[in-house]
Tab-separated table of C-alpha atoms and ligand atoms in Angstrom:
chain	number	residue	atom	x	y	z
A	1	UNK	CA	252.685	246.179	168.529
A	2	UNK	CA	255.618	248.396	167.639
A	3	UNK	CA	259.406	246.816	168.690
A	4	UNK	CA	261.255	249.162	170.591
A	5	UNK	CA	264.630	249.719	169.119
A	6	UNK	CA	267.851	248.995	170.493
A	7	UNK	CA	270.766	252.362	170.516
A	8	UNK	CA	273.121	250.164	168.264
A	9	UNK	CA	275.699	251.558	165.735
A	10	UNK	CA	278.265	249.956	163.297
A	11	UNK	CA	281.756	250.547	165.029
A	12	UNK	CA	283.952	248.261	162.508
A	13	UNK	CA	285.295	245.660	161.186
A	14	UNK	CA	288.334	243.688	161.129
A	15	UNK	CA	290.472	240.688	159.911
A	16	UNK	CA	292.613	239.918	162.673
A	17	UNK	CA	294.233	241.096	166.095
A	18	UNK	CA	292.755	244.795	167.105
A	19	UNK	CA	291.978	247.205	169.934
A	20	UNK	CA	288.450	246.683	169.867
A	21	UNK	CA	289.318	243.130	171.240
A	22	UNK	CA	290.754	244.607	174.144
A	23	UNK	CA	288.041	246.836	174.764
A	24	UNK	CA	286.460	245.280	178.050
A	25	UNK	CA	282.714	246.014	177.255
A	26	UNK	CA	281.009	242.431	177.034
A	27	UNK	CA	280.802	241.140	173.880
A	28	UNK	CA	277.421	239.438	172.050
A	29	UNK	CA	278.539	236.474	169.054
A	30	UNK	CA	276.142	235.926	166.671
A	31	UNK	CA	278.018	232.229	164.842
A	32	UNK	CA	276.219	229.549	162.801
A	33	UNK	CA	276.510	228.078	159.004
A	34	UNK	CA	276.309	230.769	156.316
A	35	UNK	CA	273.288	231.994	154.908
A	36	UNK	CA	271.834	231.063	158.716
A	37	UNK	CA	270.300	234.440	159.130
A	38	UNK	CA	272.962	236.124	161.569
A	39	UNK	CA	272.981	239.504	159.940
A	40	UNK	CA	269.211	239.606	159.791
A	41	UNK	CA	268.564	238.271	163.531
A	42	UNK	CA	271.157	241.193	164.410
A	43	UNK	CA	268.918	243.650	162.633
A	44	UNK	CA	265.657	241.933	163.962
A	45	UNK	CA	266.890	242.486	167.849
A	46	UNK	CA	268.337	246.243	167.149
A	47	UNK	CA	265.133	247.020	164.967
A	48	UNK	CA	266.893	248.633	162.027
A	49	UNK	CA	269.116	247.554	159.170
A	50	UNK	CA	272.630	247.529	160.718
A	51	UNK	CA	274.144	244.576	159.376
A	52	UNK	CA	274.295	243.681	156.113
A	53	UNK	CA	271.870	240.467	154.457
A	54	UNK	CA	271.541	239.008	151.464
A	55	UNK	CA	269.675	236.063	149.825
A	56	UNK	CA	273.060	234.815	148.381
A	57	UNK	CA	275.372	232.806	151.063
A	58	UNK	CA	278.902	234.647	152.074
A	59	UNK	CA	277.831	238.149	152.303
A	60	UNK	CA	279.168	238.422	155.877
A	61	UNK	CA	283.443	238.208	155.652
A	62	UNK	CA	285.042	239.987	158.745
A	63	UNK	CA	284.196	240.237	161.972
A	64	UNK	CA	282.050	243.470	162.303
A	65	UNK	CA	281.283	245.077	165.600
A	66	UNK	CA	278.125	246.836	166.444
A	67	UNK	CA	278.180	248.530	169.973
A	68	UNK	CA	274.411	248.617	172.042
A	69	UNK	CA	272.890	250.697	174.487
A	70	UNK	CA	276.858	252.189	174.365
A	71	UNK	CA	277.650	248.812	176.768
A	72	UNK	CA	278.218	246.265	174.980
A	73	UNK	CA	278.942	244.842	171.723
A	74	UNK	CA	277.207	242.540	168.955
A	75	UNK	CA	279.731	240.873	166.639
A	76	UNK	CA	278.263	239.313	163.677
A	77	UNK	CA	280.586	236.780	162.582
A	78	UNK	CA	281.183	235.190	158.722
A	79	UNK	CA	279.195	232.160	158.298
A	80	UNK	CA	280.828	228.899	158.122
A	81	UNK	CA	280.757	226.112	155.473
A	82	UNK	CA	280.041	227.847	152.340
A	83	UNK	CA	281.234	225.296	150.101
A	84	UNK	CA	281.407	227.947	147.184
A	85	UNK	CA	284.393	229.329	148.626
A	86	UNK	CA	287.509	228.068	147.823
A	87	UNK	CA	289.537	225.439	149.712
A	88	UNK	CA	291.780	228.521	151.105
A	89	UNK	CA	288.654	230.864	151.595
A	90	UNK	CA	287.148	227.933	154.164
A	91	UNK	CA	290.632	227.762	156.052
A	92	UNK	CA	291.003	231.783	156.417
A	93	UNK	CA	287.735	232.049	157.513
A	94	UNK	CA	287.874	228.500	159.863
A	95	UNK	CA	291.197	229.930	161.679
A	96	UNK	CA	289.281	233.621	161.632
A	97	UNK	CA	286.595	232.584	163.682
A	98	UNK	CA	288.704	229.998	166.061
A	99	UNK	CA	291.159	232.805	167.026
A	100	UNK	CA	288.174	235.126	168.047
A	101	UNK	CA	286.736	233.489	170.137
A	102	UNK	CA	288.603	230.507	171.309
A	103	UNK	CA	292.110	232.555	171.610
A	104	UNK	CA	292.009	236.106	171.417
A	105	UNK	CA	290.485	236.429	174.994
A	106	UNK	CA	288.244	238.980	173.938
A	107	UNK	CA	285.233	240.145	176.932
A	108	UNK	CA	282.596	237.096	176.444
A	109	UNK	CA	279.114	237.456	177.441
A	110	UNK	CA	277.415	235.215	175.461
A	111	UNK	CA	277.327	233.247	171.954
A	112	UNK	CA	274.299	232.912	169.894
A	113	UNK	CA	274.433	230.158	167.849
A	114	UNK	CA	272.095	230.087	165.374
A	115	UNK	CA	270.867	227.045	163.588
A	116	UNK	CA	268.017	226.729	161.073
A	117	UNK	CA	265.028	225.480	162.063
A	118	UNK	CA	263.636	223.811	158.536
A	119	UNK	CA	267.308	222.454	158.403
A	120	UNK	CA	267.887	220.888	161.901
A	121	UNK	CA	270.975	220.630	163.339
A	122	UNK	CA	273.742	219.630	161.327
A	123	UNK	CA	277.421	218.463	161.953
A	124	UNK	CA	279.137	221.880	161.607
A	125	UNK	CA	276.394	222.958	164.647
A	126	UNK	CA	277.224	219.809	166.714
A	127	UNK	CA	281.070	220.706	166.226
A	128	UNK	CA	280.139	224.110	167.764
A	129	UNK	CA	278.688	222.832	170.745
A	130	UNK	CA	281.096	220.980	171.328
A	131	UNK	CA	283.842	223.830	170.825
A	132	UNK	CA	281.543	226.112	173.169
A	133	UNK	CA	281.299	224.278	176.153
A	134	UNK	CA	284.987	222.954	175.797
A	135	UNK	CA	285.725	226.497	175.559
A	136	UNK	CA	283.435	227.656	178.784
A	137	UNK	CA	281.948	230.538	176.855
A	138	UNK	CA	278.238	230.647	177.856
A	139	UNK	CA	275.605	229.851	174.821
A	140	UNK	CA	272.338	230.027	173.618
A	141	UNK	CA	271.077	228.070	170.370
A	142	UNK	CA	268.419	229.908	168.087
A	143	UNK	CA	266.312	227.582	165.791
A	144	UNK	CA	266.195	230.691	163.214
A	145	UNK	CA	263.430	230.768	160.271
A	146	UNK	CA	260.462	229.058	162.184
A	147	UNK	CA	258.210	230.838	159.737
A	148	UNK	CA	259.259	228.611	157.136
A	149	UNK	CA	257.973	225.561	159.062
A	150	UNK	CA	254.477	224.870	158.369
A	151	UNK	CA	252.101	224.264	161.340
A	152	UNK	CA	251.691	220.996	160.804
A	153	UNK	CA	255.410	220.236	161.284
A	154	UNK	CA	256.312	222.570	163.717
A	155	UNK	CA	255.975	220.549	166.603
A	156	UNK	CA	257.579	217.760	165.030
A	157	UNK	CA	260.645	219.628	163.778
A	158	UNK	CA	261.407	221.971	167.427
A	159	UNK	CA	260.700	218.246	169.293
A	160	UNK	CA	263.831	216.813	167.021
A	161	UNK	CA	265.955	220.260	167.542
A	162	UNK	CA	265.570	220.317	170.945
A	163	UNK	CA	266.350	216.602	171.378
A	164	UNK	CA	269.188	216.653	169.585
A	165	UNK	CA	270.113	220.035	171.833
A	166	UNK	CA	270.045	217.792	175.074
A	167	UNK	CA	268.492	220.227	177.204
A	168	UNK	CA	270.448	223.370	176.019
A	169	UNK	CA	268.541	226.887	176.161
A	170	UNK	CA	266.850	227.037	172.744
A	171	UNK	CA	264.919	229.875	171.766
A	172	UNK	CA	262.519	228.964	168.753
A	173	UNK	CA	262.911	232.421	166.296
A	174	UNK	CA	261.816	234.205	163.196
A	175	UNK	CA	263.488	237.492	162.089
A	176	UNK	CA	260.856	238.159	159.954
A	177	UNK	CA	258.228	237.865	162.412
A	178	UNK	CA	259.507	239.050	165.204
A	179	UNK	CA	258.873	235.611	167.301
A	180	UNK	CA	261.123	235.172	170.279
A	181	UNK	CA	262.901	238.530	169.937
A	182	UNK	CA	261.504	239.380	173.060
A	183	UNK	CA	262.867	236.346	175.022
A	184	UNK	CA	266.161	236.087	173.123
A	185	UNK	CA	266.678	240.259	174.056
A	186	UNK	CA	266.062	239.702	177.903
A	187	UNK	CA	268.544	236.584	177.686
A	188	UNK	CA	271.249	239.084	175.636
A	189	UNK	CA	270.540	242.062	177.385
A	190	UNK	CA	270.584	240.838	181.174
A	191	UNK	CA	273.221	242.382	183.380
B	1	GTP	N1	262.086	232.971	156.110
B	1	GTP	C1	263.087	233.534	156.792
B	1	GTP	N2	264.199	233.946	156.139
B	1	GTP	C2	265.194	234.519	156.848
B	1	GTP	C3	265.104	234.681	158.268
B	1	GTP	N3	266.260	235.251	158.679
B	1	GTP	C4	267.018	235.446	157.578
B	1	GTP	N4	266.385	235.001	156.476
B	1	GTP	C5	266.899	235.059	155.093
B	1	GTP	O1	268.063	234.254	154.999
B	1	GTP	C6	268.978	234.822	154.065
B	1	GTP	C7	270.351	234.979	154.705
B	1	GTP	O2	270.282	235.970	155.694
B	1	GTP	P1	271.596	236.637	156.315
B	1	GTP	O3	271.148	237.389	157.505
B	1	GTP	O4	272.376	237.373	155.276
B	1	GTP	O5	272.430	235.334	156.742
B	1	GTP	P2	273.880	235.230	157.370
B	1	GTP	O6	273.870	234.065	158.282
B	1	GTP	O7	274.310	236.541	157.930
B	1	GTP	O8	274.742	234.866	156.068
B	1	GTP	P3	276.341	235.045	155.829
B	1	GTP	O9	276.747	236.426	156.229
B	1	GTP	O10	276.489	234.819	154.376
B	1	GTP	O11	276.986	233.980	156.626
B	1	GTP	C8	268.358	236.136	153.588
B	1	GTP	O12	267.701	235.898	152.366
B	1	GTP	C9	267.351	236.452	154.680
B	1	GTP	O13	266.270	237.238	154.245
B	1	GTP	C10	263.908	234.236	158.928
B	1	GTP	O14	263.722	234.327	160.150
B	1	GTP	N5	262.940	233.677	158.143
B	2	MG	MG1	275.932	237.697	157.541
């Protein structure tokens, strides 16, 4: 069946304190370890290539801003943890993120944090959990790249994630085949 596409276009990207934070039209973060698959689930849930992937870790490095359906915004944030990057790179990008959305009081609707499923959920996802809910900003977690669980360990794996999650939302996902787009877009998209 043919996904309908989402009205989304790239608006910008920035490095720091800008009007686009003060713009009041809710805001959509897409956070999680580098190389997660947050550019690609963006693309996945508009239907087009919007945000920029790649195979190789650390291709996303400001905050960019895609605005959807003209009401609210996606924000696809740098991944965090790339241990390539220097000792410097991690701290820029650690205070980067912190600032957005712990202190620049930029429109909240939702965080998607998105872990990977073949992975499980590590310490830097933990950490974010805990941020999240000290922070009160509503959240969903996203057990990405399902398709590279085979169906013997599938159960197994999403039984350990969602464990671990304590009763969190979780929606179990694949960008590349589409599965829980549907149920991650009405949770996004809701008024
Ligand atoms: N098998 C599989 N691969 C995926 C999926 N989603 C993303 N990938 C791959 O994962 C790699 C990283 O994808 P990105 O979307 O660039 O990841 P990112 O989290 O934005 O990475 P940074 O911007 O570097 O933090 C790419 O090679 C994607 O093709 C998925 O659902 N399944
Ligand atoms: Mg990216």
């Amino acid at each position: 069946m043919p996904q309908p596409q989402l009205d989304a276009m790239y608006v910008k990207s920035i490095n720091g304190t800008d009007d686009i934070i003060k713009d009041n039209r809710p805001k959509v973060t897409f956070l999680g370890r580098s190389n997660v698959g947050k550019s690609s689930l963006i693309n996945s849930l508009v239907g087009k290539q919007l945000a920029r992937s790649s195979s190789r870790p650390g291709k996303t490095v400001k905050l960019d801003f895609f605005l959807v359906e003209q009401r609210l915004f996606f924000v696809d944030l740098p991944g965090y943890g790339f241990a390539k990057r220097s000792h410097e790179a991690l701290e820029h990008y650690r205070k980067l993120i912190a600032w957005y959305l712990f202190r620049s009081e930029v429109n909240h609707k939702i965080a998607i944090l998105i872990i990977d499923a073949k992975v499980g959920v590590t310490d830097y996802d933990r950490e974010s959990v805990m941020l999240l809910t000290n922070a009160n900003i509503p959240f969903v977690v996203v057990a990405n790249k399902v398709d590279k669980l085979k169906m013997g360990d599938r159960h197994k794996q999403l039984e350990f994630i969602r464990e671990e999650m304590d009763g969190l939302p979780l929606v179990v996902y694949s960008s590349f085949t589409l599965e829980g787009r549907g149920e991650l877009l009405n949770i996004i998209m809701r008024k």
